[in-house]
PDB file of C-alpha atoms and ligand atoms in Angstrom:
ATOM      1  CA  MET A   1      73.023 118.394 115.994  1.00 36.00           C
ATOM      2  CA  SER A   2      75.381 115.305 116.596  1.00 50.00           C
ATOM      3  CA  GLY A   3      77.592 113.820 113.794  1.00 63.00           C
ATOM      4  CA  GLY A   4      77.760 110.101 112.865  1.00 83.00           C
ATOM      5  CA  GLU A   5      79.789 107.532 114.472  1.00 94.00           C
ATOM      6  CA  VAL A   6      83.760 107.620 114.001  1.00 97.00           C
ATOM      7  CA  ALA A   7      86.733 105.486 115.377  1.00 98.00           C
ATOM      8  CA  ILE A   8      90.303 106.183 115.471  1.00 98.00           C
ATOM      9  CA  GLY A   9      92.566 103.700 113.420  1.00 98.00           C
ATOM     10  CA  ILE A  10      96.293 103.459 113.920  1.00 98.00           C
ATOM     11  CA  ASP A  11      98.291 101.393 111.440  1.00 97.00           C
ATOM     12  CA  VAL A  12     101.765 100.811 112.874  1.00 97.00           C
ATOM     13  CA  GLY A  13     104.136  99.729 110.169  1.00 93.00           C
ATOM     14  CA  GLY A  14     107.697  99.195 110.316  1.00 88.00           C
ATOM     15  CA  THR A  15     108.503 102.512 108.814  1.00 89.00           C
ATOM     16  CA  LYS A  16     105.527 104.635 109.448  1.00 94.00           C
ATOM     17  CA  ILE A  17     102.705 104.918 111.578  1.00 97.00           C
ATOM     18  CA  ALA A  18      99.446 106.195 109.790  1.00 97.00           C
ATOM     19  CA  ALA A  19      96.605 107.369 112.194  1.00 98.00           C
ATOM     20  CA  GLY A  20      93.120 108.449 111.038  1.00 98.00           C
ATOM     21  CA  LEU A  21      89.610 109.124 111.970  1.00 98.00           C
ATOM     22  CA  VAL A  22      87.444 106.650 110.111  1.00 98.00           C
ATOM     23  CA  GLU A  23      83.346 107.218 109.661  1.00 97.00           C
ATOM     24  CA  ILE A  24      82.002 103.792 110.375  1.00 97.00           C
ATOM     25  CA  THR A  25      78.939 103.800 108.125  1.00 96.00           C
ATOM     26  CA  SER A  26      81.022 104.572 104.895  1.00 96.00           C
ATOM     27  CA  GLY A  27      84.549 103.527 106.037  1.00 97.00           C
ATOM     28  CA  ARG A  28      85.681 107.035 104.821  1.00 97.00           C
ATOM     29  CA  VAL A  29      88.832 108.485 106.198  1.00 97.00           C
ATOM     30  CA  LEU A  30      87.943 111.898 107.594  1.00 96.00           C
ATOM     31  CA  SER A  31      91.411 113.020 108.623  1.00 96.00           C
ATOM     32  CA  MET A  32      94.844 111.360 108.613  1.00 97.00           C
ATOM     33  CA  HIS A  33      98.199 111.967 110.164  1.00 97.00           C
ATOM     34  CA  ARG A  34     101.474 110.146 109.190  1.00 96.00           C
ATOM     35  CA  VAL A  35     104.724 110.027 111.261  1.00 97.00           C
ATOM     36  CA  PRO A  36     107.751 107.691 111.033  1.00 97.00           C
ATOM     37  CA  THR A  37     107.753 104.712 113.378  1.00 96.00           C
ATOM     38  CA  GLU A  38     111.473 104.707 114.320  1.00 95.00           C
ATOM     39  CA  PRO A  39     111.138 101.246 116.112  1.00 94.00           C
ATOM     40  CA  GLU A  40     114.882 101.392 116.879  1.00 94.00           C
ATOM     41  CA  MET A  41     113.791 104.115 119.663  1.00 94.00           C
ATOM     42  CA  GLY A  42     112.103 101.107 121.529  1.00 93.00           C
ATOM     43  CA  GLY A  43     108.645 100.062 122.247  1.00 94.00           C
ATOM     44  CA  GLU A  44     107.781 102.808 124.859  1.00 94.00           C
ATOM     45  CA  ALA A  45     108.794 105.543 122.470  1.00 95.00           C
ATOM     46  CA  VAL A  46     106.495 104.334 119.621  1.00 96.00           C
ATOM     47  CA  LEU A  47     103.633 103.857 122.158  1.00 96.00           C
ATOM     48  CA  ARG A  48     103.874 107.555 123.088  1.00 96.00           C
ATOM     49  CA  LYS A  49     103.989 108.649 119.487  1.00 97.00           C
ATOM     50  CA  CYS A  50     100.840 106.628 118.875  1.00 98.00           C
ATOM     51  CA  LEU A  51      99.018 107.920 121.984  1.00 98.00           C
ATOM     52  CA  ASP A  52      99.892 111.544 120.902  1.00 97.00           C
ATOM     53  CA  LEU A  53      98.276 110.825 117.449  1.00 98.00           C
ATOM     54  CA  ALA A  54      95.213 109.168 119.136  1.00 98.00           C
ATOM     55  CA  GLY A  55      94.987 112.167 121.532  1.00 97.00           C
ATOM     56  CA  ARG A  56      95.108 114.643 118.660  1.00 97.00           C
ATOM     57  CA  LEU A  57      92.504 112.716 116.572  1.00 98.00           C
ATOM     58  CA  ALA A  58      90.079 112.309 119.740  1.00 97.00           C
ATOM     59  CA  GLU A  59      90.249 116.206 119.801  1.00 97.00           C
ATOM     60  CA  GLU A  60      89.199 116.546 116.163  1.00 96.00           C
ATOM     61  CA  ALA A  61      86.398 114.005 116.774  1.00 96.00           C
ATOM     62  CA  LEU A  62      85.101 116.203 119.509  1.00 95.00           C
ATOM     63  CA  ALA A  63      85.426 119.422 117.671  1.00 95.00           C
ATOM     64  CA  ALA A  64      83.553 117.932 114.699  1.00 93.00           C
ATOM     65  CA  GLY A  65      80.723 117.026 117.166  1.00 93.00           C
ATOM     66  CA  THR A  66      80.980 113.165 116.012  1.00 93.00           C
ATOM     67  CA  CYS A  67      80.579 110.164 118.468  1.00 93.00           C
ATOM     68  CA  LEU A  68      83.851 108.478 119.027  1.00 96.00           C
ATOM     69  CA  ALA A  69      83.341 104.637 119.337  1.00 96.00           C
ATOM     70  CA  GLY A  70      86.693 103.488 119.997  1.00 97.00           C
ATOM     71  CA  VAL A  71      90.474 103.268 119.148  1.00 98.00           C
ATOM     72  CA  GLY A  72      91.996 100.323 117.319  1.00 98.00           C
ATOM     73  CA  VAL A  73      95.515  99.768 116.707  1.00 98.00           C
ATOM     74  CA  GLY A  74      97.034  97.270 113.976  1.00 98.00           C
ATOM     75  CA  VAL A  75     100.366  95.888 114.522  1.00 97.00           C
ATOM     76  CA  PRO A  76     102.751  94.059 112.317  1.00 95.00           C
ATOM     77  CA  GLU A  77     103.117  91.261 114.762  1.00 96.00           C
ATOM     78  CA  LEU A  78     101.279  88.122 116.058  1.00 97.00           C
ATOM     79  CA  VAL A  79      98.391  89.011 118.339  1.00 97.00           C
ATOM     80  CA  SER A  80      96.594  86.479 120.455  1.00 95.00           C
ATOM     81  CA  PRO A  81      92.866  86.099 120.490  1.00 93.00           C
ATOM     82  CA  GLU A  82      92.793  87.994 123.997  1.00 90.00           C
ATOM     83  CA  GLY A  83      94.686  90.915 122.343  1.00 92.00           C
ATOM     84  CA  SER A  84      98.084  90.128 123.637  1.00 94.00           C
ATOM     85  CA  ILE A  85     101.133  91.084 121.309  1.00 96.00           C
ATOM     86  CA  THR A  86     103.079  87.809 121.239  1.00 96.00           C
ATOM     87  CA  SER A  87     105.859  88.530 118.665  1.00 96.00           C
ATOM     88  CA  ASN A  88     108.641  91.231 118.179  1.00 94.00           C
ATOM     89  CA  GLN A  89     109.746  90.903 114.756  1.00 91.00           C
ATOM     90  CA  THR A  90     109.173  94.779 114.163  1.00 92.00           C
ATOM     91  CA  ILE A  91     108.075  96.562 117.435  1.00 94.00           C
ATOM     92  CA  ASP A  92     108.708  94.978 120.872  1.00 93.00           C
ATOM     93  CA  TRP A  93     105.320  95.524 122.536  1.00 95.00           C
ATOM     94  CA  ARG A  94     105.233  92.156 124.272  1.00 94.00           C
ATOM     95  CA  ASP A  95     105.219  93.671 127.826  1.00 85.00           C
ATOM     96  CA  VAL A  96     103.848  97.041 127.123  1.00 89.00           C
ATOM     97  CA  PRO A  97     100.162  97.621 128.036  1.00 91.00           C
ATOM     98  CA  VAL A  98      99.162  98.638 124.561  1.00 94.00           C
ATOM     99  CA  ALA A  99      95.422  98.558 124.790  1.00 93.00           C
ATOM    100  CA  GLU A 100      95.152  99.619 128.323  1.00 94.00           C
ATOM    101  CA  SER A 101      97.209 102.868 127.403  1.00 96.00           C
ATOM    102  CA  PHE A 102      94.633 103.797 124.619  1.00 97.00           C
ATOM    103  CA  GLY A 103      91.669 102.638 126.900  1.00 96.00           C
ATOM    104  CA  ARG A 104      92.092 106.063 128.588  1.00 96.00           C
ATOM    105  CA  ILE A 105      91.150 107.680 125.312  1.00 97.00           C
ATOM    106  CA  ALA A 106      88.312 105.527 124.238  1.00 97.00           C
ATOM    107  CA  PRO A 107      87.691 101.745 124.244  1.00 97.00           C
ATOM    108  CA  ALA A 108      90.535 100.122 122.715  1.00 97.00           C
ATOM    109  CA  GLY A 109      91.411  97.239 120.717  1.00 97.00           C
ATOM    110  CA  VAL A 110      94.893  95.631 119.351  1.00 97.00           C
ATOM    111  CA  GLU A 111      94.932  93.451 116.197  1.00 97.00           C
ATOM    112  CA  SER A 112      97.413  91.913 113.804  1.00 98.00           C
ATOM    113  CA  ASP A 113      97.720  94.364 110.854  1.00 97.00           C
ATOM    114  CA  VAL A 114      96.658  91.761 108.163  1.00 98.00           C
ATOM    115  CA  ARG A 115      93.569  91.007 110.259  1.00 98.00           C
ATOM    116  CA  ALA A 116      92.762  94.593 110.585  1.00 98.00           C
ATOM    117  CA  ALA A 117      92.970  95.107 106.914  1.00 98.00           C
ATOM    118  CA  ALA A 118      90.993  92.097 106.155  1.00 98.00           C
ATOM    119  CA  LEU A 119      88.060  93.318 108.320  1.00 98.00           C
ATOM    120  CA  ALA A 120      88.110  96.549 106.355  1.00 98.00           C
ATOM    121  CA  GLU A 121      88.163  94.624 103.101  1.00 98.00           C
ATOM    122  CA  ALA A 122      85.205  92.291 104.371  1.00 98.00           C
ATOM    123  CA  ARG A 123      82.958  95.443 105.243  1.00 97.00           C
ATOM    124  CA  TYR A 124      83.882  98.076 102.624  1.00 98.00           C
ATOM    125  CA  GLY A 125      86.315  96.593 100.084  1.00 97.00           C
ATOM    126  CA  SER A 126      86.731  93.702  97.579  1.00 97.00           C
ATOM    127  CA  GLY A 127      85.404  91.128 100.003  1.00 96.00           C
ATOM    128  CA  ARG A 128      82.190  92.833 100.773  1.00 95.00           C
ATOM    129  CA  LYS A 129      80.345  90.449  98.298  1.00 92.00           C
ATOM    130  CA  CYS A 130      81.405  87.181  99.377  1.00 94.00           C
ATOM    131  CA  TYR A 131      80.970  85.248 102.698  1.00 96.00           C
ATOM    132  CA  ASN A 132      84.404  83.841 102.434  1.00 96.00           C
ATOM    133  CA  PHE A 133      87.870  84.961 101.262  1.00 98.00           C
ATOM    134  CA  LEU A 134      91.552  84.682 101.666  1.00 98.00           C
ATOM    135  CA  TYR A 135      93.256  88.108 102.283  1.00 98.00           C
ATOM    136  CA  VAL A 136      96.990  88.184 101.419  1.00 98.00           C
ATOM    137  CA  THR A 137      99.150  91.252 102.004  1.00 97.00           C
ATOM    138  CA  ILE A 138     102.440  91.719 100.236  1.00 97.00           C
ATOM    139  CA  GLY A 139     104.797  94.559 101.228  1.00 94.00           C
ATOM    140  CA  THR A 140     107.482  94.760 103.864  1.00 92.00           C
ATOM    141  CA  GLY A 141     106.182  91.394 105.078  1.00 93.00           C
ATOM    142  CA  ILE A 142     103.903  88.727 103.645  1.00 97.00           C
ATOM    143  CA  SER A 143     100.884  87.273 105.433  1.00 97.00           C
ATOM    144  CA  CYS A 144      97.310  85.980 105.046  1.00 98.00           C
ATOM    145  CA  THR A 145      94.072  85.572 106.977  1.00 98.00           C
ATOM    146  CA  LEU A 146      90.923  83.568 106.214  1.00 98.00           C
ATOM    147  CA  VAL A 147      87.783  85.707 106.684  1.00 98.00           C
ATOM    148  CA  GLN A 148      84.430  83.927 107.029  1.00 97.00           C
ATOM    149  CA  GLY A 149      81.308  85.887 107.701  1.00 95.00           C
ATOM    150  CA  GLY A 150      83.154  89.256 107.945  1.00 94.00           C
ATOM    151  CA  LEU A 151      85.575  88.095 110.642  1.00 96.00           C
ATOM    152  CA  PRO A 152      89.258  86.779 110.236  1.00 97.00           C
ATOM    153  CA  TYR A 153      89.919  83.162 111.526  1.00 97.00           C
ATOM    154  CA  ARG A 154      92.551  83.743 114.164  1.00 97.00           C
ATOM    155  CA  GLY A 155      93.611  80.297 115.022  1.00 97.00           C
ATOM    156  CA  ALA A 156      94.094  78.705 118.467  1.00 97.00           C
ATOM    157  CA  ARG A 157      96.776  81.016 119.359  1.00 97.00           C
ATOM    158  CA  GLY A 158      96.181  84.078 116.973  1.00 97.00           C
ATOM    159  CA  ASN A 159      98.837  82.718 114.571  1.00 97.00           C
ATOM    160  CA  ALA A 160      96.725  81.760 111.646  1.00 97.00           C
ATOM    161  CA  LEU A 161      98.546  84.399 109.528  1.00 97.00           C
ATOM    162  CA  VAL A 162     102.018  83.113 108.656  1.00 97.00           C
ATOM    163  CA  LEU A 163     102.187  82.547 105.154  1.00 97.00           C
ATOM    164  CA  ALA A 164     105.711  83.317 104.035  1.00 97.00           C
ATOM    165  CA  SER A 165     108.049  83.768 107.254  1.00 96.00           C
ATOM    166  CA  GLY A 166     108.466  80.092 107.928  1.00 96.00           C
ATOM    167  CA  LYS A 167     110.851  77.830 106.020  1.00 96.00           C
ATOM    168  CA  LEU A 168     109.915  75.665 103.150  1.00 93.00           C
ATOM    169  CA  THR A 169     111.965  72.578 102.317  1.00 94.00           C
ATOM    170  CA  CYS A 170     112.025  71.042  98.799  1.00 91.00           C
ATOM    171  CA  TRP A 171     114.096  68.187  97.478  1.00 93.00           C
ATOM    172  CA  CYS A 172     116.167  69.319  94.578  1.00 89.00           C
ATOM    173  CA  GLU A 173     116.443  67.086  91.529  1.00 89.00           C
ATOM    174  CA  ARG A 174     119.433  68.398  90.108  1.00 91.00           C
ATOM    175  CA  CYS A 175     121.825  68.186  93.010  1.00 93.00           C
ATOM    176  CA  GLY A 176     120.044  65.571  95.307  1.00 94.00           C
ATOM    177  CA  GLY A 177     120.060  67.746  98.300  1.00 95.00           C
ATOM    178  CA  PHE A 178     117.186  69.939  99.946  1.00 95.00           C
ATOM    179  CA  ALA A 179     116.678  73.559  99.165  1.00 92.00           C
ATOM    180  CA  VAL A 180     115.412  75.480 102.096  1.00 94.00           C
ATOM    181  CA  THR A 181     113.672  78.868 101.195  1.00 95.00           C
ATOM    182  CA  VAL A 182     111.822  81.519 103.106  1.00 97.00           C
ATOM    183  CA  VAL A 183     109.353  83.065 100.794  1.00 98.00           C
ATOM    184  CA  GLU A 184     109.326  86.606 102.540  1.00 97.00           C
ATOM    185  CA  GLU A 185     113.178  86.604 102.333  1.00 97.00           C
ATOM    186  CA  PHE A 186     112.804  86.125  98.429  1.00 98.00           C
ATOM    187  CA  SER A 187     109.440  87.950  97.474  1.00 98.00           C
ATOM    188  CA  SER A 188     108.925  90.941  99.727  1.00 97.00           C
ATOM    189  CA  GLY A 189     109.490  94.476  99.095  1.00 96.00           C
ATOM    190  CA  PRO A 190     112.854  94.467 101.089  1.00 96.00           C
ATOM    191  CA  ALA A 191     113.875  91.163  99.633  1.00 98.00           C
ATOM    192  CA  ILE A 192     113.523  92.405  96.030  1.00 98.00           C
ATOM    193  CA  ALA A 193     115.608  95.542  96.737  1.00 98.00           C
ATOM    194  CA  ARG A 194     118.267  93.342  98.541  1.00 98.00           C
ATOM    195  CA  ARG A 195     118.398  90.649  95.592  1.00 98.00           C
ATOM    196  CA  TYR A 196     118.660  93.234  92.966  1.00 98.00           C
ATOM    197  CA  ALA A 197     121.579  95.038  94.969  1.00 98.00           C
ATOM    198  CA  ASP A 198     123.363  91.937  95.446  1.00 98.00           C
ATOM    199  CA  LEU A 199     123.296  91.527  91.512  1.00 98.00           C
ATOM    200  CA  THR A 200     123.927  95.103  90.493  1.00 98.00           C
ATOM    201  CA  GLY A 201     125.764  96.549  93.620  1.00 98.00           C
ATOM    202  CA  ASP A 202     123.100  99.507  93.272  1.00 97.00           C
ATOM    203  CA  SER A 203     121.995  99.433  96.968  1.00 95.00           C
ATOM    204  CA  ALA A 204     120.095 102.442  96.753  1.00 96.00           C
ATOM    205  CA  ALA A 205     117.520 101.012  94.626  1.00 96.00           C
ATOM    206  CA  THR A 206     114.001 100.728  96.514  1.00 96.00           C
ATOM    207  CA  SER A 207     111.629  97.677  95.391  1.00 97.00           C
ATOM    208  CA  GLU A 208     109.492 100.363  93.558  1.00 97.00           C
ATOM    209  CA  LYS A 209     112.495 101.404  91.389  1.00 98.00           C
ATOM    210  CA  VAL A 210     113.197  97.653  90.736  1.00 98.00           C
ATOM    211  CA  LEU A 211     109.509  97.024  89.669  1.00 98.00           C
ATOM    212  CA  ALA A 212     109.708 100.121  87.341  1.00 98.00           C
ATOM    213  CA  LEU A 213     112.874  98.815  85.942  1.00 98.00           C
ATOM    214  CA  ALA A 214     111.288  95.530  85.333  1.00 98.00           C
ATOM    215  CA  GLU A 215     108.409  97.151  83.418  1.00 98.00           C
ATOM    216  CA  ALA A 216     110.994  99.138  81.303  1.00 97.00           C
ATOM    217  CA  GLY A 217     112.776  95.978  80.263  1.00 97.00           C
ATOM    218  CA  ASN A 218     115.692  95.825  82.361  1.00 98.00           C
ATOM    219  CA  ALA A 219     116.710  92.265  82.388  1.00 98.00           C
ATOM    220  CA  THR A 220     118.254  91.938  85.765  1.00 98.00           C
ATOM    221  CA  ALA A 221     115.202  93.732  87.450  1.00 98.00           C
ATOM    222  CA  ARG A 222     112.796  91.656  85.578  1.00 98.00           C
ATOM    223  CA  ALA A 223     114.578  88.266  86.735  1.00 98.00           C
ATOM    224  CA  VAL A 224     114.304  89.410  90.398  1.00 98.00           C
ATOM    225  CA  VAL A 225     110.589  90.594  89.992  1.00 98.00           C
ATOM    226  CA  VAL A 226     109.366  87.534  87.850  1.00 98.00           C
ATOM    227  CA  SER A 227     111.213  85.112  90.419  1.00 98.00           C
ATOM    228  CA  ALA A 228     109.757  86.965  93.441  1.00 98.00           C
ATOM    229  CA  ALA A 229     106.211  86.761  92.206  1.00 98.00           C
ATOM    230  CA  GLU A 230     106.466  83.204  90.955  1.00 98.00           C
ATOM    231  CA  LEU A 231     107.409  82.051  94.419  1.00 98.00           C
ATOM    232  CA  VAL A 232     104.792  84.085  96.437  1.00 98.00           C
ATOM    233  CA  GLY A 233     102.563  82.930  93.753  1.00 98.00           C
ATOM    234  CA  GLY A 234     103.203  79.057  94.855  1.00 98.00           C
ATOM    235  CA  ALA A 235     102.753  80.128  98.400  1.00 98.00           C
ATOM    236  CA  ILE A 236      99.201  81.767  97.570  1.00 98.00           C
ATOM    237  CA  GLY A 237      98.090  78.624  95.500  1.00 98.00           C
ATOM    238  CA  PHE A 238      99.308  76.193  98.372  1.00 98.00           C
ATOM    239  CA  ALA A 239      97.125  78.269 100.844  1.00 98.00           C
ATOM    240  CA  VAL A 240      94.201  78.121  98.377  1.00 98.00           C
ATOM    241  CA  ASN A 241      94.577  74.246  98.028  1.00 98.00           C
ATOM    242  CA  ILE A 242      94.227  74.162 101.826  1.00 98.00           C
ATOM    243  CA  LEU A 243      91.510  76.704 102.411  1.00 98.00           C
ATOM    244  CA  ASP A 244      89.517  76.499  99.251  1.00 98.00           C
ATOM    245  CA  PRO A 245      88.311  80.361  99.649  1.00 98.00           C
ATOM    246  CA  GLU A 246      85.548  81.683  97.269  1.00 98.00           C
ATOM    247  CA  VAL A 247      87.880  84.276  96.174  1.00 98.00           C
ATOM    248  CA  VAL A 248      91.297  85.643  97.167  1.00 98.00           C
ATOM    249  CA  VAL A 249      91.992  89.343  97.843  1.00 98.00           C
ATOM    250  CA  ILE A 250      95.517  90.681  97.753  1.00 98.00           C
ATOM    251  CA  GLY A 251      96.727  93.774  99.350  1.00 97.00           C
ATOM    252  CA  GLY A 252      99.703  95.705 100.522  1.00 95.00           C
ATOM    253  CA  GLY A 253     102.061  98.051  98.473  1.00 93.00           C
ATOM    254  CA  LEU A 254     103.751  95.304  96.509  1.00 96.00           C
ATOM    255  CA  GLY A 255     100.631  93.005  96.256  1.00 96.00           C
ATOM    256  CA  THR A 256      98.595  95.857  94.424  1.00 95.00           C
ATOM    257  CA  ALA A 257     101.561  97.254  92.426  1.00 94.00           C
ATOM    258  CA  GLY A 258     100.235  95.501  89.085  1.00 94.00           C
ATOM    259  CA  GLY A 259     102.263  94.896  86.152  1.00 96.00           C
ATOM    260  CA  THR A 260     104.971  92.054  85.893  1.00 97.00           C
ATOM    261  CA  TYR A 261     104.791  91.208  89.670  1.00 98.00           C
ATOM    262  CA  TRP A 262     100.950  90.921  89.644  1.00 98.00           C
ATOM    263  CA  GLU A 263     100.699  88.965  86.307  1.00 98.00           C
ATOM    264  CA  HIS A 264     103.538  86.270  87.430  1.00 98.00           C
ATOM    265  CA  MET A 265     102.034  86.092  90.952  1.00 98.00           C
ATOM    266  CA  VAL A 266      98.456  85.248  89.607  1.00 98.00           C
ATOM    267  CA  ARG A 267      99.591  82.775  86.891  1.00 98.00           C
ATOM    268  CA  SER A 268     101.844  81.006  89.461  1.00 98.00           C
ATOM    269  CA  ALA A 269      99.131  81.035  92.011  1.00 98.00           C
ATOM    270  CA  ARG A 270      96.732  79.226  89.333  1.00 98.00           C
ATOM    271  CA  GLU A 271      99.534  76.976  88.425  1.00 98.00           C
ATOM    272  CA  HIS A 272      99.838  75.579  91.886  1.00 98.00           C
ATOM    273  CA  ILE A 273      96.197  75.172  92.496  1.00 98.00           C
ATOM    274  CA  TRP A 274      95.406  71.591  92.098  1.00 98.00           C
ATOM    275  CA  SER A 275      91.789  71.291  91.821  1.00 98.00           C
ATOM    276  CA  GLU A 276      90.460  72.340  88.230  1.00 97.00           C
ATOM    277  CA  GLN A 277      87.246  73.633  89.961  1.00 97.00           C
ATOM    278  CA  THR A 278      89.135  76.024  91.964  1.00 98.00           C
ATOM    279  CA  ARG A 279      91.942  76.987  89.565  1.00 98.00           C
ATOM    280  CA  GLY A 280      89.733  79.812  88.061  1.00 98.00           C
ATOM    281  CA  LEU A 281      88.634  81.584  91.242  1.00 98.00           C
ATOM    282  CA  GLU A 282      88.886  85.238  91.334  1.00 98.00           C
ATOM    283  CA  ILE A 283      91.937  86.993  92.485  1.00 98.00           C
ATOM    284  CA  LEU A 284      91.178  90.505  93.275  1.00 98.00           C
ATOM    285  CA  ARG A 285      93.136  93.422  94.126  1.00 97.00           C
ATOM    286  CA  SER A 286      92.317  95.319  97.397  1.00 97.00           C
ATOM    287  CA  GLU A 287      89.924  97.912  96.841  1.00 96.00           C
ATOM    288  CA  LEU A 288      90.944 100.001  99.816  1.00 96.00           C
ATOM    289  CA  GLY A 289      94.632 100.054  98.912  1.00 91.00           C
ATOM    290  CA  GLU A 290      97.146 101.666 101.305  1.00 90.00           C
ATOM    291  CA  HIS A 291      94.323 102.737 103.576  1.00 95.00           C
ATOM    292  CA  ALA A 292      92.991  99.140 104.258  1.00 97.00           C
ATOM    293  CA  GLY A 293      95.125  98.785 107.548  1.00 97.00           C
ATOM    294  CA  LEU A 294      94.129 101.942 108.866  1.00 98.00           C
ATOM    295  CA  ILE A 295      90.381 101.609 108.182  1.00 98.00           C
ATOM    296  CA  GLY A 296      90.699  98.164 109.456  1.00 98.00           C
ATOM    297  CA  ALA A 297      92.236  99.258 112.729  1.00 98.00           C
ATOM    298  CA  ALA A 298      89.386 101.829 113.208  1.00 98.00           C
ATOM    299  CA  LEU A 299      87.090  98.821 112.835  1.00 98.00           C
ATOM    300  CA  VAL A 300      88.914  97.111 115.679  1.00 98.00           C
ATOM    301  CA  GLY A 301      88.367 100.040 117.686  1.00 98.00           C
ATOM    302  CA  TRP A 302      84.618 100.331 116.925  1.00 97.00           C
ATOM    303  CA  ARG A 303      84.292  96.690 117.805  1.00 96.00           C
ATOM    304  CA  ALA A 304      85.965  97.243 121.050  1.00 96.00           C
ATOM    305  CA  GLY A 305      83.381 100.175 121.549  1.00 94.00           C
ATOM    306  CA  ARG A 306      80.606  97.795 120.809  1.00 90.00           C
ATOM    307  CA  ALA A 307      81.875  95.213 123.373  1.00 87.00           C
ATOM    308  CA  HIS A 308      81.657  98.173 125.894  1.00 81.00           C
ATOM    309  CA  GLY A 309      78.386  99.166 124.810  1.00 78.00           C
ATOM    310  CA  VAL A 310      79.393 102.157 122.796  1.00 70.00           C
ATOM    311  CA  GLY A 311      77.924 103.007 119.488  1.00 61.00           C
ATOM    312  CA  HIS A 312      74.999 102.220 117.441  1.00 59.00           C
ATOM    313  CA  GLU A 313      76.033 101.291 113.958  1.00 62.00           C
ATOM    314  CA  GLU A 314      74.788  97.855 113.081  1.00 60.00           C
ATOM    315  CA  GLU A 315      77.412  95.065 112.739  1.00 57.00           C
ATOM    316  CA  ARG A 316      76.996  93.567 109.087  1.00 52.00           C
TER     317      ARG A 316
HETATM  318 ZN1   ZN B   1     119.988  71.431  93.844  1.00 63.34          ZN
END
């Protein structure tokens, strides 16, 4: 008896790599391994770790009698429509033959992590009931992608995902000068930890701890969390004004943390949405949570397999 169709998903983050075997019909994670990324060891070393994980999972798939349709890799970088990695913010894989290396295991695809996660939300998660949604991920980094008909819009160069890494300039009424802000450097997880440390000298506090302190009523933590949420909410509202999505789906560790950050982010997003018709749109939390990136990477691999004529599962 042959089992169902599976794909390997590898979600490469700044601190850890999560790799798993995903059942395509259900999106269920059948097996998962986690290792530290250690990007400081260099692109080749990170690639070797990922290949080891993929090799182990391919053996597991074989032992389980499943049909391995492909292997997909999600990276926290810009990826061109042709699958070339074009930035080196976290891991330098610009001149490394990533897809080719995995191609020895199964048909392989590489995608930007936010688009991989959005693919998963579209097929199995919060985006499955709508044709069109804006997916925003907030964690170590902040980025977004517009999904239409189950597919993320890549843009001409694959760069249509930068929500918060570019500079924003506002004229300041109080001093008559210009205030330049980078939302990611103010509202992301590392930014919350750093801003709290700057105010208190507690450089050991993680963003999770600062969020917990804010919930417990610590005034400094609360000020940091509320301002971070208000600023990113403004950026989301701005994106909604331009794209007019049916709904917004928010993922990432910080984006799905709930509490003060969530409440102020959503309130601020609505405050920045100009049209009254749009302002009440649904803003949903990711249903797949921390596994969205891994499941999405597996879908990227499955899609690569389909392009090679492997697999039998229907495209949604
Ligand atoms: Zn000023």
